GROMACS .gro file of C-alpha atoms in nm:
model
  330
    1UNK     CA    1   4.249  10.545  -2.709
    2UNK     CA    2   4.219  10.474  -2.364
    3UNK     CA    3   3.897  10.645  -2.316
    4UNK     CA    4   3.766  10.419  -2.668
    5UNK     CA    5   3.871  10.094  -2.432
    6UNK     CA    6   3.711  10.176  -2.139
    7UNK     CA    7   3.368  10.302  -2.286
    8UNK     CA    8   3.330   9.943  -2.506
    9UNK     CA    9   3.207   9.718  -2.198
   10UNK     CA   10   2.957   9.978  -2.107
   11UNK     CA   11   2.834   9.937  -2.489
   12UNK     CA   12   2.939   9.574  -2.586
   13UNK     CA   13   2.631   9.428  -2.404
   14UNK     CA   14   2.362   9.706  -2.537
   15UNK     CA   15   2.443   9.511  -2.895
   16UNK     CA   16   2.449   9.157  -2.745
   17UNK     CA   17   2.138   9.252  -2.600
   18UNK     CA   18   1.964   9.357  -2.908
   19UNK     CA   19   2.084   9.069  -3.077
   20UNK     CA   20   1.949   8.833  -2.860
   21UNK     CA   21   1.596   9.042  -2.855
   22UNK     CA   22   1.585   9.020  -3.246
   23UNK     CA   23   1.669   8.616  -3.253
   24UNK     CA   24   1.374   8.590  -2.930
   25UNK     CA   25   1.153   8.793  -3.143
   26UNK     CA   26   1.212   8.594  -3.475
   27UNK     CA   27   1.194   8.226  -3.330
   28UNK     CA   28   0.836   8.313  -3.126
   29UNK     CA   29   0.709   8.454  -3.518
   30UNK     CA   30   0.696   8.819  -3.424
   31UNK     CA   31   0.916   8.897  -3.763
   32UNK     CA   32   0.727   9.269  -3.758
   33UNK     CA   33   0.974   9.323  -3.377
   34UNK     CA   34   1.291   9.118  -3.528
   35UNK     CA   35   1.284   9.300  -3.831
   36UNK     CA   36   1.263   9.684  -3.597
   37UNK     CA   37   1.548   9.533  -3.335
   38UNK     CA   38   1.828   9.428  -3.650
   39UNK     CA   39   1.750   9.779  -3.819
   40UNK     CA   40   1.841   9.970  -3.417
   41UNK     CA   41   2.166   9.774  -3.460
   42UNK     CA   42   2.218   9.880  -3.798
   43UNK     CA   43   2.184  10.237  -3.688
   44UNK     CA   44   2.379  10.200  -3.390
   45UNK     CA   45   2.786  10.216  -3.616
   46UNK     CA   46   2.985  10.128  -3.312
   47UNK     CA   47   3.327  10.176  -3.524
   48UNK     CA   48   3.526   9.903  -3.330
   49UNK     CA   49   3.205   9.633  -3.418
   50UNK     CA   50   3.110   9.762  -3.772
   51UNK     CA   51   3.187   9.490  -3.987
   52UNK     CA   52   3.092   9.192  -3.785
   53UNK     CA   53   2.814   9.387  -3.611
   54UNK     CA   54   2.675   9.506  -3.942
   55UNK     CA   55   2.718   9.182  -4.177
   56UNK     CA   56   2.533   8.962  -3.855
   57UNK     CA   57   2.285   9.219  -3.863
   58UNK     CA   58   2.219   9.213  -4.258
   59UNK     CA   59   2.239   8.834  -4.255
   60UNK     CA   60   2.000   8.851  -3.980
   61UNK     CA   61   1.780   9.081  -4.148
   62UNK     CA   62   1.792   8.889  -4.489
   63UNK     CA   63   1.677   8.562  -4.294
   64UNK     CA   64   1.381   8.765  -4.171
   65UNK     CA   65   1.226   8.926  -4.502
   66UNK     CA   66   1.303   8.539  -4.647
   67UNK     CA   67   1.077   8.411  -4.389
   68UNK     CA   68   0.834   8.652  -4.418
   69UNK     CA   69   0.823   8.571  -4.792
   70UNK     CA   70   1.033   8.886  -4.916
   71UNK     CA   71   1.251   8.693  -5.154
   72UNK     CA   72   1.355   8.969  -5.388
   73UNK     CA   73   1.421   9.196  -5.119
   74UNK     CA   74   1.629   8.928  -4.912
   75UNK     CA   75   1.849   8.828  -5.197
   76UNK     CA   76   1.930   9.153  -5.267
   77UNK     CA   77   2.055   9.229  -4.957
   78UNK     CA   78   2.272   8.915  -4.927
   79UNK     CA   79   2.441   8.992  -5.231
   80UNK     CA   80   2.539   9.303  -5.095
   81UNK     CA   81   2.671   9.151  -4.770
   82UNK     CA   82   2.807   8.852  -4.891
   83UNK     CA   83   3.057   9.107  -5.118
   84UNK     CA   84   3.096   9.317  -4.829
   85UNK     CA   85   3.236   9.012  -4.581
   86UNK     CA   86   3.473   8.900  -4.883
   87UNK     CA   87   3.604   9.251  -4.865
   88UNK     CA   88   3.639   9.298  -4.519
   89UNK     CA   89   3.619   8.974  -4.321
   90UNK     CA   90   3.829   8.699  -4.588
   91UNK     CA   91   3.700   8.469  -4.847
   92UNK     CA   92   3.709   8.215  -4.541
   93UNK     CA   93   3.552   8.332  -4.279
   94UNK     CA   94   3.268   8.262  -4.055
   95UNK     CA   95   3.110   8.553  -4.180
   96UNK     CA   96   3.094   8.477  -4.557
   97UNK     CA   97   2.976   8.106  -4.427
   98UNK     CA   98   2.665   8.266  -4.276
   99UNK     CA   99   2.594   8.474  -4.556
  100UNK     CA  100   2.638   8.194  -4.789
  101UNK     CA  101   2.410   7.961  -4.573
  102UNK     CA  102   2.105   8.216  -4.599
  103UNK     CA  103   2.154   8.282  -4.948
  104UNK     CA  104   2.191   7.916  -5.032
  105UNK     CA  105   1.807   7.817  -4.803
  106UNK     CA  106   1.677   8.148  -5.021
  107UNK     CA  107   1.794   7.981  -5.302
  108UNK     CA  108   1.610   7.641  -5.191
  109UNK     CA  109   1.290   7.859  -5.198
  110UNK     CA  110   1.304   8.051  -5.487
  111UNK     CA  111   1.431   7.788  -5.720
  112UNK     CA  112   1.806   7.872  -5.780
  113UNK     CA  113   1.931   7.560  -5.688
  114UNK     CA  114   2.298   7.510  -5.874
  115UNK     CA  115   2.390   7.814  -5.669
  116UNK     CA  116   2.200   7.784  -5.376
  117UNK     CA  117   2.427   7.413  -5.375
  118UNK     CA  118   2.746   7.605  -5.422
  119UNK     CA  119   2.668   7.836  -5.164
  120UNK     CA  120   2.594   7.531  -4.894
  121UNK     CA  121   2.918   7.351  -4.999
  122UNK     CA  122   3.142   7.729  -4.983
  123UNK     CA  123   3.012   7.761  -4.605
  124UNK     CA  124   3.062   7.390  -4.527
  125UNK     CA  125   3.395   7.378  -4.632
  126UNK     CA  126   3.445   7.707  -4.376
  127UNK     CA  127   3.262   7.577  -4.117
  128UNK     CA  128   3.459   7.203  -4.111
  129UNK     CA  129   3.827   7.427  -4.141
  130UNK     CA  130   3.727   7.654  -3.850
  131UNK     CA  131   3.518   7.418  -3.640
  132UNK     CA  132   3.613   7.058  -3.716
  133UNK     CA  133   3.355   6.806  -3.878
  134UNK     CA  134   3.142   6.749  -3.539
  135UNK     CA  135   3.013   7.124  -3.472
  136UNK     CA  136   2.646   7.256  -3.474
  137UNK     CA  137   2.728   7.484  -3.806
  138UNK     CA  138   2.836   7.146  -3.973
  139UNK     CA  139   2.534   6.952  -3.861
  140UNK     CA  140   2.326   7.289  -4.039
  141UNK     CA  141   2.488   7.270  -4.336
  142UNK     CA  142   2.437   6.917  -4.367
  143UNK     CA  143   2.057   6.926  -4.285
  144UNK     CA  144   2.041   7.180  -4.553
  145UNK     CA  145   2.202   6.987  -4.795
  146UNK     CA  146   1.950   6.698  -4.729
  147UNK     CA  147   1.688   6.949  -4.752
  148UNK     CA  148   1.770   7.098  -5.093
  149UNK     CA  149   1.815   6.748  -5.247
  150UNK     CA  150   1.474   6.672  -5.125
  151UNK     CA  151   1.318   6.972  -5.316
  152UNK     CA  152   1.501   6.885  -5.602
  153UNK     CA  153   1.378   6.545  -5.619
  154UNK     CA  154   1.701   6.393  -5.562
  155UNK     CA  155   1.653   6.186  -5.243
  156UNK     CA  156   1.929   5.912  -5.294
  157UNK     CA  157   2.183   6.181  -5.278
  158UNK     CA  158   2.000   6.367  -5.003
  159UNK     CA  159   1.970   6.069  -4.741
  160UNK     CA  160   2.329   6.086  -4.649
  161UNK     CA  161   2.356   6.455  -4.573
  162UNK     CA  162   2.018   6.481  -4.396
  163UNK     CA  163   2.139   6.125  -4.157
  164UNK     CA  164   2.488   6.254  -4.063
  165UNK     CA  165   2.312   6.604  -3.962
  166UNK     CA  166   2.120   6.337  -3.744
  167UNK     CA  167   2.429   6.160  -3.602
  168UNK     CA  168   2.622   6.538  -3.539
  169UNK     CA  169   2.355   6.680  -3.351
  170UNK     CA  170   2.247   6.371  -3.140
  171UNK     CA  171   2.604   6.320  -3.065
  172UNK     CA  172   2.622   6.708  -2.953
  173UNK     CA  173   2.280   6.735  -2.775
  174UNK     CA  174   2.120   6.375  -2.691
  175UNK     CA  175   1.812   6.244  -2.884
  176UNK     CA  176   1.489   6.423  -2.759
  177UNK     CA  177   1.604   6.776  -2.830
  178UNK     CA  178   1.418   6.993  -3.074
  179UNK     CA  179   1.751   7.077  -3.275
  180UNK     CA  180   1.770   6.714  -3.335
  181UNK     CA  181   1.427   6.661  -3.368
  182UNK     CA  182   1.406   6.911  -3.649
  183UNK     CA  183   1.704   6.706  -3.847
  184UNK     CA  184   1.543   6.396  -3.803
  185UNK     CA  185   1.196   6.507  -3.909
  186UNK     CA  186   1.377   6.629  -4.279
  187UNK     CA  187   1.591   6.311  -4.251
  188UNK     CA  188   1.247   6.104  -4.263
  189UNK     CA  189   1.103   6.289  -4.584
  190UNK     CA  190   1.425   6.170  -4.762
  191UNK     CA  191   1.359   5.826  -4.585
  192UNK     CA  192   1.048   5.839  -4.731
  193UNK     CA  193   1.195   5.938  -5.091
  194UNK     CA  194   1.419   5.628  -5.104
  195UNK     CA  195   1.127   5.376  -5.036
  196UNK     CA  196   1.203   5.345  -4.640
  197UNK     CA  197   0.806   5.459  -4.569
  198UNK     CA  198   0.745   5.323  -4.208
  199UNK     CA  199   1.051   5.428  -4.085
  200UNK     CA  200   1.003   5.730  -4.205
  201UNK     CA  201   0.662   5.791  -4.063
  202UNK     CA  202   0.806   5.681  -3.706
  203UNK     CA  203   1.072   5.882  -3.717
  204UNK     CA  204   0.801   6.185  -3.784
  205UNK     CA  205   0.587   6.113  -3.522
  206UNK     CA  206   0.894   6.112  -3.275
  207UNK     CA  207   0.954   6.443  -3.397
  208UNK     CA  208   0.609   6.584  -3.356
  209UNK     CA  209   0.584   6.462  -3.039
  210UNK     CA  210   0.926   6.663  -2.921
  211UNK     CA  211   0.794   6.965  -3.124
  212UNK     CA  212   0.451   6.999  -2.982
  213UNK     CA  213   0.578   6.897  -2.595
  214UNK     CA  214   0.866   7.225  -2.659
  215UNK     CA  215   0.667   7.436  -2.842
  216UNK     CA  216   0.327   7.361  -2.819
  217UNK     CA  217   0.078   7.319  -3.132
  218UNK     CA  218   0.065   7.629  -3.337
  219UNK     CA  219   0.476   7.577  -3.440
  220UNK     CA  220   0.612   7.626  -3.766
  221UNK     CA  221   0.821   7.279  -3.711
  222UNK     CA  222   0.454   7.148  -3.613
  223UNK     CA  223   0.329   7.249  -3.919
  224UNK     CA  224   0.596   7.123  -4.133
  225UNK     CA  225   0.611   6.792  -4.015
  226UNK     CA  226   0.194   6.733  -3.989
  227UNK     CA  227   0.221   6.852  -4.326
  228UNK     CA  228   0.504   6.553  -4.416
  229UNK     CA  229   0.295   6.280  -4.252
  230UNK     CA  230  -0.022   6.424  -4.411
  231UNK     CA  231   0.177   6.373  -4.734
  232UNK     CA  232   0.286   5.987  -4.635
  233UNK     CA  233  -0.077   5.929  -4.541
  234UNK     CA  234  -0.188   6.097  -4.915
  235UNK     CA  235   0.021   5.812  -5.082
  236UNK     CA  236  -0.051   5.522  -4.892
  237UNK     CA  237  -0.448   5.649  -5.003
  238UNK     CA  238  -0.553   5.760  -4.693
  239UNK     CA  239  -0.681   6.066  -4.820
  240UNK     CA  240  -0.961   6.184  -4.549
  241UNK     CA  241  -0.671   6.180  -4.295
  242UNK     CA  242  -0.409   6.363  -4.557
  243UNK     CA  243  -0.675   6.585  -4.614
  244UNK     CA  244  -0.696   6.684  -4.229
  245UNK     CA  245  -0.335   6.679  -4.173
  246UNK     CA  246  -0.300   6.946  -4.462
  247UNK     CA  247  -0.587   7.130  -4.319
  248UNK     CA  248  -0.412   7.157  -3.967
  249UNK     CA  249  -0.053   7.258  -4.146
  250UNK     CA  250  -0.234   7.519  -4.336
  251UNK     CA  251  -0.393   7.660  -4.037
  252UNK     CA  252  -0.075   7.665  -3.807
  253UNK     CA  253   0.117   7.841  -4.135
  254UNK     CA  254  -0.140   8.114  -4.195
  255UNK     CA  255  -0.158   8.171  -3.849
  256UNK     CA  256   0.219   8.217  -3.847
  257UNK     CA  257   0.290   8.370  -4.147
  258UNK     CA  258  -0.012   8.507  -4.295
  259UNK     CA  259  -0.239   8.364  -4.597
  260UNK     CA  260   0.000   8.467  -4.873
  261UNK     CA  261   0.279   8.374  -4.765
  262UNK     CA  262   0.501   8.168  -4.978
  263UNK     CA  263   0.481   7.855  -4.790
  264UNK     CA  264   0.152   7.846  -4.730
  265UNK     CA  265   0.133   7.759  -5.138
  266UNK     CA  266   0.298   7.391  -5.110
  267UNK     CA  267   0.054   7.312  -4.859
  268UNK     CA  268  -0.256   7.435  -5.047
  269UNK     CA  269  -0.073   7.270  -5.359
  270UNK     CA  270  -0.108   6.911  -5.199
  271UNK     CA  271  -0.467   7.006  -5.039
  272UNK     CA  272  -0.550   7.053  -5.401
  273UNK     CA  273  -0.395   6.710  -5.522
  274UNK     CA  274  -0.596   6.565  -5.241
  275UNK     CA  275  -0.912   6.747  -5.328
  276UNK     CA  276  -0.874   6.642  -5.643
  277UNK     CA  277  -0.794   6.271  -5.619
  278UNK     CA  278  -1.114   6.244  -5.387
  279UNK     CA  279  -1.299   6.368  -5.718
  280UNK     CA  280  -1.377   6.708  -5.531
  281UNK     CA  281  -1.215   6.912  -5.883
  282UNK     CA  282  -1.404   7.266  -5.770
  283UNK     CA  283  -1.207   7.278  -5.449
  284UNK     CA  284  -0.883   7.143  -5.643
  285UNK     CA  285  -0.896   7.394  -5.846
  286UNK     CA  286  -0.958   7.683  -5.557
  287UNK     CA  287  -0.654   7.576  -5.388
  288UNK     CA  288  -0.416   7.545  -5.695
  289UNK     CA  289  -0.538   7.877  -5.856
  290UNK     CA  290  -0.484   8.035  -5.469
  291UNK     CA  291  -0.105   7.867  -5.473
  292UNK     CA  292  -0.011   7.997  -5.850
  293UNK     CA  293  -0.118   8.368  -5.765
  294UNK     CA  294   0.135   8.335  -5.406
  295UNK     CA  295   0.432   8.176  -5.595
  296UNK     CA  296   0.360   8.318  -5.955
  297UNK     CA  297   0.551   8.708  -5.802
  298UNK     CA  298   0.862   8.564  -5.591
  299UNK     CA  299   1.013   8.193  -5.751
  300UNK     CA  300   1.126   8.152  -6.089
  301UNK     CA  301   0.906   8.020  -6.363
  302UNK     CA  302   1.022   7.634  -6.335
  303UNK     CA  303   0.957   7.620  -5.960
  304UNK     CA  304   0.873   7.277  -5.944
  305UNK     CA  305   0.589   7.362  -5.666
  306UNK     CA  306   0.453   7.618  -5.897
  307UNK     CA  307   0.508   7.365  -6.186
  308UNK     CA  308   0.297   7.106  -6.021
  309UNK     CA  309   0.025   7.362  -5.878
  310UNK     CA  310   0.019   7.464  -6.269
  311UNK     CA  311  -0.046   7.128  -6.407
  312UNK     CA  312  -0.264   7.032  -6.119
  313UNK     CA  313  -0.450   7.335  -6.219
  314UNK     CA  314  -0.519   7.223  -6.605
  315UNK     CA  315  -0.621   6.885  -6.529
  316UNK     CA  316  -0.850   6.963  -6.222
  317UNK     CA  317  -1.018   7.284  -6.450
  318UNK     CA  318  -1.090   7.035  -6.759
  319UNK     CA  319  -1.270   6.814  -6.472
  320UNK     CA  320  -1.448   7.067  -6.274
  321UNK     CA  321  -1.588   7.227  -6.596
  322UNK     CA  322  -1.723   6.863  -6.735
  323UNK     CA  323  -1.869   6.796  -6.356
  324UNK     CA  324  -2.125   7.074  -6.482
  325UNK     CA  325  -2.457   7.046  -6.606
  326UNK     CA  326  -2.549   7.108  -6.894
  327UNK     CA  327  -2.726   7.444  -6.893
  328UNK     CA  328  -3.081   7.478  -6.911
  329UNK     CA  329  -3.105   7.062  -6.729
  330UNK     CA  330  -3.183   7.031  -6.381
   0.00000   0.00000   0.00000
């Protein structure tokens, strides 16, 4: 035993370490590295660290096939660790929170909403016990609420949880940091969705601006949020300028995560609405068909972006084939 006790500092780090190389790895988009660090912790089975080491590593390793558009594989995996930190960890603890938080955004993605809102409202009420209402895992949990209320069209109900992420983090971190950046820029689509447009297109291009001075301009939070005031310029009827701001967010995401990636099909879903409303139906129909075959394999049949790339689709085909001459005219 005393031997056990005085070998763990000389190992504690090595883990820490890795840890901290996998989360470096993930945030600057190489997933391939993350993905090869989490699996050398996995196969490390320090016995005093198992559980915790193992379910942070699974979690980890979940969040990275989600993001690099391996739903099936991800929520498979979470089930399995989610069980596993009931078992060993408690029904409330910190551990169960995190797996329920990554299940819950995979949820968001694939379409399982009902449980991916469950799962967001099981690790909130963890995180406020442990941590008290004014903590970072809070102000998460909160953004992701606002988040998943936005993708299900429900933006009244959204607005709070997406603001008092917002009002957590500023209070935590002071307003021109990217964490709080990143809450208000999701906060402002929901401002958008209630009717409060021009606020919400300020409180964007605050955002940008903090995201491109931290992280320069090929950013996934770049991308997202040119994409969101590409989207408030598309329904004012500014389409040449939505058209270009969904150009730039496709370009940043495919450089990112590749051209089939999963999230790459909501942009090319709204280039295709623009396309279309500009009478351009050929290239509407390009893009949608190109978004159905990325979604069609990993969300469930009522995705509502896969729903709307799908109708898109019918009424921009019926167009594009009557834009045709007649054959044999000139």
């Amino acid at each position: 035993m005393i031997n056990i006790v005085q070998t763990m500092p000389n190992r504690l780090p090595d883990v820490q370490a890795l840890f901290a190389s996998a989360y470096a790895a993930r945030d600057t988009g190489d997933l391939a590295q993350a993905e090869r660090t989490l699996r050398q912790i996995l196969a490390t089975g320090q016995e005093p660290l198992r559980a915790t080491t193992r379910l942070k590593a699974q979690t980890g390793l979940a969040q990275v096939w989600r993001q690099r558009g391996q739903y099936r594989r991800a929520g498979l995996l979470l089930r399995l660790t989610l069980a596993a930190a009931e078992a060993s960890c408690g029904p409330h603890s910190l551990q169960v929170a995190a797996a329920c938080n990554e299940w819950a955004i995979l949820g968001k993605y694939t379409g399982d909403f009902d449980h991916a809102e469950t799962l967001y409202q099981r690790a909130l009420t963890i995180y406020e016990a442990v941590h008290g209402p004014e903590h970072h895992s809070v102000a998460t949990i909160c953004h992701n609420l606002g988040g998943l209320a936005h993708t299900r069209g429900n933006h009244v109900a959204g607005e709070p949880w997406a603001r008092r992420a917002v009002e957590i983090r500023t209070h935590l971190l002071g307003e021109g940091d990217p964490m709080v950046a990143a809450d208000a820029a999701a906060w402002a689509s929901l401002l958008d969705g209630i009717g409060r447009h021009e606020e919400a297109e300020n409180v964007l291009r605050r955002a940008l601006q903090v995201f491109e001075n931290a992280y320069g301009l090929n950013h996934y939070e770049v991308a997202v949020t040119v994409h969101n005031l590409a989207a408030l310029a598309h329904r004012r009827g500014d389409l040449p300028a939505a058209q270009a701001g969904y150009g730039r967010a496709l370009a940043i995401k495919q450089l990112l995560l590749g051209s089939d990636h999963p999230e790459c099909a909501t942009t090319l879903t709204s280039l295709a609405a623009n396309h279309y409303h500009q009478g351009q139906h050929a290239q509407a129909v390009a893009y949608y068909a190109r978004a159905i075959t990325i979604l069609e394999p990993v969300v469930v049949s009522d995705h509502p972006v896969l729903a709307a790339a799908r109708r898109g689709l019918a009424q921009a085909s019926t167009h594009a084939f009557s834009d045709r001459e007649p054959s044999g005219s000139r």
